[in-house]
Amino acid sequence: MLIEHNNLEEYRDPINYDLEFGGEIDKYNFYLELAKLNPGEVLELACGTGLATIPLSKLGINITGVDISSAMLEYARVKAQGLPVTFIEGDARTFESDKRFSMIYLTGNAFQAFLSDEDQIALLKTVYKHLEPGGVFAFETRNPLGTDLSNQEETTWGQFLDMDGTTVKVSGTQTYDARNHTMHWVTFRDWGYKKTTSRIACRFTDNDTLKSLLTSHGFNIENQYSDWDKTEFSPKSSSIISVCRKC
């Protein structure tokens, strides 16, 4: 069954996106520590509203953020006024810059937004091209062996307070396309006086395939973790956090 989706639907309300998904301090600290260990300029691909970009910039990291969503970047620039951070609208598959970076990363499971072999390869080519020799590439992705990939009718996922202090109830459905290793989520947000719907598709890549993909495109995998506290990755971990170095 073909399920239509638009991955940008989830990013059309940047202020409330931050309120729902912001505040992951452990994650920001992980990438901050990695940047400090690899001094130089840093690039975040798929940076969104700068949830991870801005905390690094505030602590002295020279950083550039790239994202395909103009709405998310517009809000990122508002939040970053006065900070030494640059935001660029662009597609991570085709991004071009004269700069070379000591570290490039993606977070928020953004790696899963690249839905085909061709997309993943184009992303990795962008990263490889823009890394300095020996530069670091880091990202996280959900582990298919540690994730419930069953089809599910609408269930409650949680809630958050929006910009006006209103409690927004979040629920959704999931449908897994096993042939293409792609989960299709439909998210419903209920304000009480209105209800919104957004759709997003995410590709799941098993760790053996991921390792082969990275090594065949010029990266040496230095570490893999299951959590931001650097717990060693295990086959049933819910996340795969990979730290690689350009060969």
PDB file of C-alpha atoms in Angstrom:
ATOM      1  CA  MET A   1       0.000   0.000   0.000  1.00  0.00           C
ATOM      2  CA  LEU A   2       1.349   3.410  -0.968  1.00  0.00           C
ATOM      3  CA  ILE A   3       1.038   5.894   1.876  1.00  0.00           C
ATOM      4  CA  GLU A   4       1.459   9.525   0.945  1.00  0.00           C
ATOM      5  CA  HIS A   5       3.399  11.764   3.272  1.00  0.00           C
ATOM      6  CA  ASN A   6       5.009  15.172   3.465  1.00  0.00           C
ATOM      7  CA  ASN A   7       7.896  15.240   5.887  1.00  0.00           C
ATOM      8  CA  LEU A   8       7.772  19.034   6.101  1.00  0.00           C
ATOM      9  CA  GLU A   9       4.264  19.000   7.613  1.00  0.00           C
ATOM     10  CA  GLU A  10       5.740  18.296  11.029  1.00  0.00           C
ATOM     11  CA  TYR A  11       7.815  21.494  10.858  1.00  0.00           C
ATOM     12  CA  ARG A  12       5.245  24.131   9.947  1.00  0.00           C
ATOM     13  CA  ASP A  13       4.795  25.438  13.531  1.00  0.00           C
ATOM     14  CA  PRO A  14       8.349  26.096  14.777  1.00  0.00           C
ATOM     15  CA  ILE A  15       7.496  27.810  18.086  1.00  0.00           C
ATOM     16  CA  ASN A  16       5.333  24.966  19.318  1.00  0.00           C
ATOM     17  CA  TYR A  17       7.791  22.460  17.837  1.00  0.00           C
ATOM     18  CA  ASP A  18      10.405  23.808  20.254  1.00  0.00           C
ATOM     19  CA  LEU A  19       7.991  23.603  23.176  1.00  0.00           C
ATOM     20  CA  GLU A  20       7.179  19.994  22.360  1.00  0.00           C
ATOM     21  CA  PHE A  21      10.662  18.710  21.546  1.00  0.00           C
ATOM     22  CA  GLY A  22      13.172  21.086  23.166  1.00  0.00           C
ATOM     23  CA  GLY A  23      15.174  20.756  26.366  1.00  0.00           C
ATOM     24  CA  GLU A  24      17.217  17.612  25.619  1.00  0.00           C
ATOM     25  CA  ILE A  25      20.201  18.833  27.620  1.00  0.00           C
ATOM     26  CA  ASP A  26      22.026  15.473  27.654  1.00  0.00           C
ATOM     27  CA  LYS A  27      21.980  15.406  23.864  1.00  0.00           C
ATOM     28  CA  TYR A  28      23.247  18.967  23.522  1.00  0.00           C
ATOM     29  CA  ASN A  29      26.056  18.224  25.971  1.00  0.00           C
ATOM     30  CA  PHE A  30      27.044  15.113  24.009  1.00  0.00           C
ATOM     31  CA  TYR A  31      27.554  17.084  20.801  1.00  0.00           C
ATOM     32  CA  LEU A  32      29.169  19.970  22.696  1.00  0.00           C
ATOM     33  CA  GLU A  33      31.761  17.638  24.231  1.00  0.00           C
ATOM     34  CA  LEU A  34      32.437  16.068  20.849  1.00  0.00           C
ATOM     35  CA  ALA A  35      32.911  19.502  19.266  1.00  0.00           C
ATOM     36  CA  LYS A  36      35.360  20.540  21.988  1.00  0.00           C
ATOM     37  CA  LEU A  37      37.374  17.378  21.395  1.00  0.00           C
ATOM     38  CA  ASN A  38      37.594  18.264  17.688  1.00  0.00           C
ATOM     39  CA  PRO A  39      38.344  22.007  17.593  1.00  0.00           C
ATOM     40  CA  GLY A  40      37.367  23.986  14.535  1.00  0.00           C
ATOM     41  CA  GLU A  41      34.212  24.927  12.691  1.00  0.00           C
ATOM     42  CA  VAL A  42      31.130  22.720  13.127  1.00  0.00           C
ATOM     43  CA  LEU A  43      28.246  22.052  10.727  1.00  0.00           C
ATOM     44  CA  GLU A  44      24.830  20.785  11.784  1.00  0.00           C
ATOM     45  CA  LEU A  45      22.746  19.389   8.933  1.00  0.00           C
ATOM     46  CA  ALA A  46      18.940  19.348   9.309  1.00  0.00           C
ATOM     47  CA  CYS A  47      19.292  21.827  12.178  1.00  0.00           C
ATOM     48  CA  GLY A  48      15.624  22.873  12.345  1.00  0.00           C
ATOM     49  CA  THR A  49      15.067  25.739  14.766  1.00  0.00           C
ATOM     50  CA  GLY A  50      18.572  25.406  16.150  1.00  0.00           C
ATOM     51  CA  LEU A  51      17.617  23.422  19.256  1.00  0.00           C
ATOM     52  CA  ALA A  52      21.115  21.904  19.276  1.00  0.00           C
ATOM     53  CA  THR A  53      22.920  24.546  17.194  1.00  0.00           C
ATOM     54  CA  ILE A  54      22.241  27.489  19.483  1.00  0.00           C
ATOM     55  CA  PRO A  55      23.380  25.897  22.794  1.00  0.00           C
ATOM     56  CA  LEU A  56      26.709  25.015  21.152  1.00  0.00           C
ATOM     57  CA  SER A  57      27.065  28.544  19.782  1.00  0.00           C
ATOM     58  CA  LYS A  58      26.357  30.056  23.216  1.00  0.00           C
ATOM     59  CA  LEU A  59      29.277  28.065  24.616  1.00  0.00           C
ATOM     60  CA  GLY A  60      31.789  29.269  22.062  1.00  0.00           C
ATOM     61  CA  ILE A  61      31.510  26.763  19.217  1.00  0.00           C
ATOM     62  CA  ASN A  62      31.831  28.306  15.735  1.00  0.00           C
ATOM     63  CA  ILE A  63      28.854  26.639  14.072  1.00  0.00           C
ATOM     64  CA  THR A  64      26.734  26.692  10.917  1.00  0.00           C
ATOM     65  CA  GLY A  65      23.248  25.194  10.672  1.00  0.00           C
ATOM     66  CA  VAL A  66      21.628  24.014   7.433  1.00  0.00           C
ATOM     67  CA  ASP A  67      17.976  23.078   7.011  1.00  0.00           C
ATOM     68  CA  ILE A  68      15.483  22.692   4.177  1.00  0.00           C
ATOM     69  CA  SER A  69      12.590  24.349   6.056  1.00  0.00           C
ATOM     70  CA  SER A  70      12.476  28.127   5.695  1.00  0.00           C
ATOM     71  CA  ALA A  71       9.938  28.398   8.546  1.00  0.00           C
ATOM     72  CA  MET A  72      12.196  26.571  10.998  1.00  0.00           C
ATOM     73  CA  LEU A  73      15.219  28.643   9.975  1.00  0.00           C
ATOM     74  CA  GLU A  74      13.320  31.902  10.310  1.00  0.00           C
ATOM     75  CA  TYR A  75      12.600  31.100  13.955  1.00  0.00           C
ATOM     76  CA  ALA A  76      16.167  29.862  14.492  1.00  0.00           C
ATOM     77  CA  ARG A  77      17.510  33.229  13.348  1.00  0.00           C
ATOM     78  CA  VAL A  78      15.186  35.069  15.739  1.00  0.00           C
ATOM     79  CA  LYS A  79      16.426  32.966  18.663  1.00  0.00           C
ATOM     80  CA  ALA A  80      20.068  33.335  17.644  1.00  0.00           C
ATOM     81  CA  GLN A  81      20.225  37.125  17.367  1.00  0.00           C
ATOM     82  CA  GLY A  82      23.610  38.336  18.598  1.00  0.00           C
ATOM     83  CA  LEU A  83      25.193  34.886  18.547  1.00  0.00           C
ATOM     84  CA  PRO A  84      28.071  33.814  16.275  1.00  0.00           C
ATOM     85  CA  VAL A  85      26.036  31.242  14.354  1.00  0.00           C
ATOM     86  CA  THR A  86      25.095  31.109  10.669  1.00  0.00           C
ATOM     87  CA  PHE A  87      21.897  29.525   9.351  1.00  0.00           C
ATOM     88  CA  ILE A  88      21.613  28.509   5.688  1.00  0.00           C
ATOM     89  CA  GLU A  89      18.576  27.184   3.845  1.00  0.00           C
ATOM     90  CA  GLY A  90      19.582  24.110   1.910  1.00  0.00           C
ATOM     91  CA  ASP A  91      19.109  20.419   1.244  1.00  0.00           C
ATOM     92  CA  ALA A  92      21.663  18.189   2.976  1.00  0.00           C
ATOM     93  CA  ARG A  93      21.777  15.971  -0.114  1.00  0.00           C
ATOM     94  CA  THR A  94      22.976  18.774  -2.380  1.00  0.00           C
ATOM     95  CA  PHE A  95      24.472  21.354   0.009  1.00  0.00           C
ATOM     96  CA  GLU A  96      27.623  23.056  -1.288  1.00  0.00           C
ATOM     97  CA  SER A  97      30.067  25.240   0.632  1.00  0.00           C
ATOM     98  CA  ASP A  98      33.673  26.291   0.230  1.00  0.00           C
ATOM     99  CA  LYS A  99      34.166  25.693   3.951  1.00  0.00           C
ATOM    100  CA  ARG A 100      35.523  22.483   5.425  1.00  0.00           C
ATOM    101  CA  PHE A 101      34.465  21.532   8.929  1.00  0.00           C
ATOM    102  CA  SER A 102      36.166  19.707  11.782  1.00  0.00           C
ATOM    103  CA  MET A 103      32.845  18.127  12.772  1.00  0.00           C
ATOM    104  CA  ILE A 104      29.482  17.543  11.077  1.00  0.00           C
ATOM    105  CA  TYR A 105      26.461  16.126  12.873  1.00  0.00           C
ATOM    106  CA  LEU A 106      22.736  15.434  12.525  1.00  0.00           C
ATOM    107  CA  THR A 107      20.421  14.974  15.467  1.00  0.00           C
ATOM    108  CA  GLY A 108      16.730  14.471  16.208  1.00  0.00           C
ATOM    109  CA  ASN A 109      16.983  11.174  14.282  1.00  0.00           C
ATOM    110  CA  ALA A 110      17.243  13.314  11.142  1.00  0.00           C
ATOM    111  CA  PHE A 111      19.226  10.559   9.416  1.00  0.00           C
ATOM    112  CA  GLN A 112      15.925   8.667   9.103  1.00  0.00           C
ATOM    113  CA  ALA A 113      14.429  11.408   6.935  1.00  0.00           C
ATOM    114  CA  PHE A 114      16.617  10.185   4.062  1.00  0.00           C
ATOM    115  CA  LEU A 115      14.210   7.596   2.743  1.00  0.00           C
ATOM    116  CA  SER A 116      16.109   5.811  -0.023  1.00  0.00           C
ATOM    117  CA  ASP A 117      19.554   4.371  -0.661  1.00  0.00           C
ATOM    118  CA  GLU A 118      20.163   7.266  -3.031  1.00  0.00           C
ATOM    119  CA  ASP A 119      19.208   9.837  -0.382  1.00  0.00           C
ATOM    120  CA  GLN A 120      21.447   8.256   2.255  1.00  0.00           C
ATOM    121  CA  ILE A 121      24.381   8.081  -0.138  1.00  0.00           C
ATOM    122  CA  ALA A 122      23.894  11.699  -1.223  1.00  0.00           C
ATOM    123  CA  LEU A 123      23.898  12.773   2.437  1.00  0.00           C
ATOM    124  CA  LEU A 124      27.100  10.848   3.159  1.00  0.00           C
ATOM    125  CA  LYS A 125      28.784  12.328   0.090  1.00  0.00           C
ATOM    126  CA  THR A 126      27.886  15.820   1.329  1.00  0.00           C
ATOM    127  CA  VAL A 127      29.336  15.030   4.741  1.00  0.00           C
ATOM    128  CA  TYR A 128      32.514  13.490   3.356  1.00  0.00           C
ATOM    129  CA  LYS A 129      33.122  16.381   0.965  1.00  0.00           C
ATOM    130  CA  HIS A 130      32.701  19.046   3.654  1.00  0.00           C
ATOM    131  CA  LEU A 131      34.746  17.391   6.408  1.00  0.00           C
ATOM    132  CA  GLU A 132      38.373  18.240   6.955  1.00  0.00           C
ATOM    133  CA  PRO A 133      40.762  15.268   6.710  1.00  0.00           C
ATOM    134  CA  GLY A 134      40.215  13.250   9.870  1.00  0.00           C
ATOM    135  CA  GLY A 135      37.050  15.194  10.702  1.00  0.00           C
ATOM    136  CA  VAL A 136      34.262  13.729  12.824  1.00  0.00           C
ATOM    137  CA  PHE A 137      30.756  12.782  11.692  1.00  0.00           C
ATOM    138  CA  ALA A 138      28.160  11.985  14.377  1.00  0.00           C
ATOM    139  CA  PHE A 139      24.445  11.221  14.315  1.00  0.00           C
ATOM    140  CA  GLU A 140      21.790   9.110  15.955  1.00  0.00           C
ATOM    141  CA  THR A 141      19.059   6.945  14.494  1.00  0.00           C
ATOM    142  CA  ARG A 142      16.404   4.651  15.941  1.00  0.00           C
ATOM    143  CA  ASN A 143      17.406   1.009  16.007  1.00  0.00           C
ATOM    144  CA  PRO A 144      14.853  -1.218  14.220  1.00  0.00           C
ATOM    145  CA  LEU A 145      15.673  -4.160  16.505  1.00  0.00           C
ATOM    146  CA  GLY A 146      14.909  -2.004  19.563  1.00  0.00           C
ATOM    147  CA  THR A 147      11.755  -0.358  18.213  1.00  0.00           C
ATOM    148  CA  ASP A 148       8.149  -1.542  18.076  1.00  0.00           C
ATOM    149  CA  LEU A 149       7.491  -1.525  14.332  1.00  0.00           C
ATOM    150  CA  SER A 150       3.961  -2.935  14.544  1.00  0.00           C
ATOM    151  CA  ASN A 151       1.055  -1.153  12.891  1.00  0.00           C
ATOM    152  CA  GLN A 152      -0.939   0.772  15.498  1.00  0.00           C
ATOM    153  CA  GLU A 153      -4.255   2.552  15.550  1.00  0.00           C
ATOM    154  CA  GLU A 154      -4.471   5.948  17.237  1.00  0.00           C
ATOM    155  CA  THR A 155      -2.874   5.896  20.686  1.00  0.00           C
ATOM    156  CA  THR A 156      -1.969   8.597  23.198  1.00  0.00           C
ATOM    157  CA  TRP A 157       1.652   9.744  22.922  1.00  0.00           C
ATOM    158  CA  GLY A 158       1.809  12.567  25.463  1.00  0.00           C
ATOM    159  CA  GLN A 159       1.154  16.281  25.895  1.00  0.00           C
ATOM    160  CA  PHE A 160       2.916  19.644  26.092  1.00  0.00           C
ATOM    161  CA  LEU A 161       2.184  23.283  26.947  1.00  0.00           C
ATOM    162  CA  ASP A 162       2.007  25.559  23.922  1.00  0.00           C
ATOM    163  CA  MET A 163       3.172  29.195  23.699  1.00  0.00           C
ATOM    164  CA  ASP A 164      -0.095  30.380  25.296  1.00  0.00           C
ATOM    165  CA  GLY A 165       0.056  27.890  28.167  1.00  0.00           C
ATOM    166  CA  THR A 166      -2.591  25.625  26.653  1.00  0.00           C
ATOM    167  CA  THR A 167      -2.209  21.881  27.220  1.00  0.00           C
ATOM    168  CA  VAL A 168      -1.951  20.144  23.860  1.00  0.00           C
ATOM    169  CA  LYS A 169      -2.727  16.431  23.797  1.00  0.00           C
ATOM    170  CA  VAL A 170      -0.654  14.428  21.308  1.00  0.00           C
ATOM    171  CA  SER A 171      -1.710  11.107  19.788  1.00  0.00           C
ATOM    172  CA  GLY A 172      -1.046   9.257  16.574  1.00  0.00           C
ATOM    173  CA  THR A 173      -0.961   6.176  14.398  1.00  0.00           C
ATOM    174  CA  GLN A 174       1.900   4.243  12.870  1.00  0.00           C
ATOM    175  CA  THR A 175       2.061   2.052   9.786  1.00  0.00           C
ATOM    176  CA  TYR A 176       5.227   0.203   8.845  1.00  0.00           C
ATOM    177  CA  ASP A 177       6.189  -0.461   5.231  1.00  0.00           C
ATOM    178  CA  ALA A 178       8.473  -3.473   5.698  1.00  0.00           C
ATOM    179  CA  ARG A 179       9.482  -3.617   2.051  1.00  0.00           C
ATOM    180  CA  ASN A 180      10.987  -0.122   2.190  1.00  0.00           C
ATOM    181  CA  HIS A 181      11.901  -0.223   5.903  1.00  0.00           C
ATOM    182  CA  THR A 182       9.850   2.935   6.398  1.00  0.00           C
ATOM    183  CA  MET A 183       7.542   3.943   9.234  1.00  0.00           C
ATOM    184  CA  HIS A 184       4.687   6.292   8.441  1.00  0.00           C
ATOM    185  CA  TRP A 185       3.489   8.248  11.459  1.00  0.00           C
ATOM    186  CA  VAL A 186       0.378  10.417  11.554  1.00  0.00           C
ATOM    187  CA  THR A 187       0.374  12.813  14.513  1.00  0.00           C
ATOM    188  CA  PHE A 188      -2.743  14.458  15.943  1.00  0.00           C
ATOM    189  CA  ARG A 189      -2.441  17.459  18.264  1.00  0.00           C
ATOM    190  CA  ASP A 190      -5.580  18.459  20.132  1.00  0.00           C
ATOM    191  CA  TRP A 191      -5.817  21.971  21.604  1.00  0.00           C
ATOM    192  CA  GLY A 192      -9.392  21.483  22.731  1.00  0.00           C
ATOM    193  CA  TYR A 193     -10.600  24.176  20.341  1.00  0.00           C
ATOM    194  CA  LYS A 194      -8.710  22.869  17.294  1.00  0.00           C
ATOM    195  CA  LYS A 195      -6.974  19.725  16.094  1.00  0.00           C
ATOM    196  CA  THR A 196      -4.055  19.462  13.675  1.00  0.00           C
ATOM    197  CA  THR A 197      -2.719  16.537  11.681  1.00  0.00           C
ATOM    198  CA  SER A 198       0.800  16.010  10.373  1.00  0.00           C
ATOM    199  CA  ARG A 199       2.458  13.125   8.594  1.00  0.00           C
ATOM    200  CA  ILE A 200       6.047  12.021   8.602  1.00  0.00           C
ATOM    201  CA  ALA A 201       7.951   9.057   7.184  1.00  0.00           C
ATOM    202  CA  CYS A 202      11.188   7.701   8.667  1.00  0.00           C
ATOM    203  CA  ARG A 203      13.430   4.992   7.302  1.00  0.00           C
ATOM    204  CA  PHE A 204      14.831   2.348   9.658  1.00  0.00           C
ATOM    205  CA  THR A 205      18.337   1.067   8.908  1.00  0.00           C
ATOM    206  CA  ASP A 206      19.698  -1.901  10.838  1.00  0.00           C
ATOM    207  CA  ASN A 207      23.164  -1.544  12.333  1.00  0.00           C
ATOM    208  CA  ASP A 208      24.902  -4.025  10.048  1.00  0.00           C
ATOM    209  CA  THR A 209      23.624  -2.138   7.010  1.00  0.00           C
ATOM    210  CA  LEU A 210      24.518   1.168   8.644  1.00  0.00           C
ATOM    211  CA  LYS A 211      28.087   0.048   9.332  1.00  0.00           C
ATOM    212  CA  SER A 212      28.514  -1.155   5.750  1.00  0.00           C
ATOM    213  CA  LEU A 213      27.094   2.095   4.388  1.00  0.00           C
ATOM    214  CA  LEU A 214      29.433   4.246   6.479  1.00  0.00           C
ATOM    215  CA  THR A 215      32.608   2.275   5.826  1.00  0.00           C
ATOM    216  CA  SER A 216      31.939   2.040   2.084  1.00  0.00           C
ATOM    217  CA  HIS A 217      31.643   5.841   1.904  1.00  0.00           C
ATOM    218  CA  GLY A 218      34.876   6.706   3.626  1.00  0.00           C
ATOM    219  CA  PHE A 219      34.109   6.676   7.347  1.00  0.00           C
ATOM    220  CA  ASN A 220      35.729   4.764  10.178  1.00  0.00           C
ATOM    221  CA  ILE A 221      33.277   4.073  13.024  1.00  0.00           C
ATOM    222  CA  GLU A 222      35.047   4.967  16.272  1.00  0.00           C
ATOM    223  CA  ASN A 223      32.200   4.439  18.756  1.00  0.00           C
ATOM    224  CA  GLN A 224      28.551   3.473  18.887  1.00  0.00           C
ATOM    225  CA  TYR A 225      26.380   4.222  21.914  1.00  0.00           C
ATOM    226  CA  SER A 226      22.828   3.483  22.984  1.00  0.00           C
ATOM    227  CA  ASP A 227      22.364   6.687  25.003  1.00  0.00           C
ATOM    228  CA  TRP A 228      23.810  10.160  25.517  1.00  0.00           C
ATOM    229  CA  ASP A 229      25.620   8.957  28.656  1.00  0.00           C
ATOM    230  CA  LYS A 230      27.803   6.856  26.306  1.00  0.00           C
ATOM    231  CA  THR A 231      26.348   3.505  27.309  1.00  0.00           C
ATOM    232  CA  GLU A 232      27.815   0.982  24.881  1.00  0.00           C
ATOM    233  CA  PHE A 233      25.494   0.066  22.033  1.00  0.00           C
ATOM    234  CA  SER A 234      23.769  -3.314  22.254  1.00  0.00           C
ATOM    235  CA  PRO A 235      21.677  -5.037  19.553  1.00  0.00           C
ATOM    236  CA  LYS A 236      18.358  -4.323  21.321  1.00  0.00           C
ATOM    237  CA  SER A 237      19.110  -0.664  22.170  1.00  0.00           C
ATOM    238  CA  SER A 238      16.418   1.750  21.058  1.00  0.00           C
ATOM    239  CA  SER A 239      19.000   4.128  19.515  1.00  0.00           C
ATOM    240  CA  ILE A 240      22.228   3.852  17.567  1.00  0.00           C
ATOM    241  CA  ILE A 241      24.467   6.859  18.255  1.00  0.00           C
ATOM    242  CA  SER A 242      27.417   6.673  15.867  1.00  0.00           C
ATOM    243  CA  VAL A 243      30.659   8.646  16.054  1.00  0.00           C
ATOM    244  CA  CYS A 244      32.730   8.283  12.883  1.00  0.00           C
ATOM    245  CA  ARG A 245      35.896   9.778  11.442  1.00  0.00           C
ATOM    246  CA  LYS A 246      36.659  10.584   7.831  1.00  0.00           C
ATOM    247  CA  CYS A 247      39.293   8.139   6.613  1.00  0.00           C
TER     248      CYS A 247
END
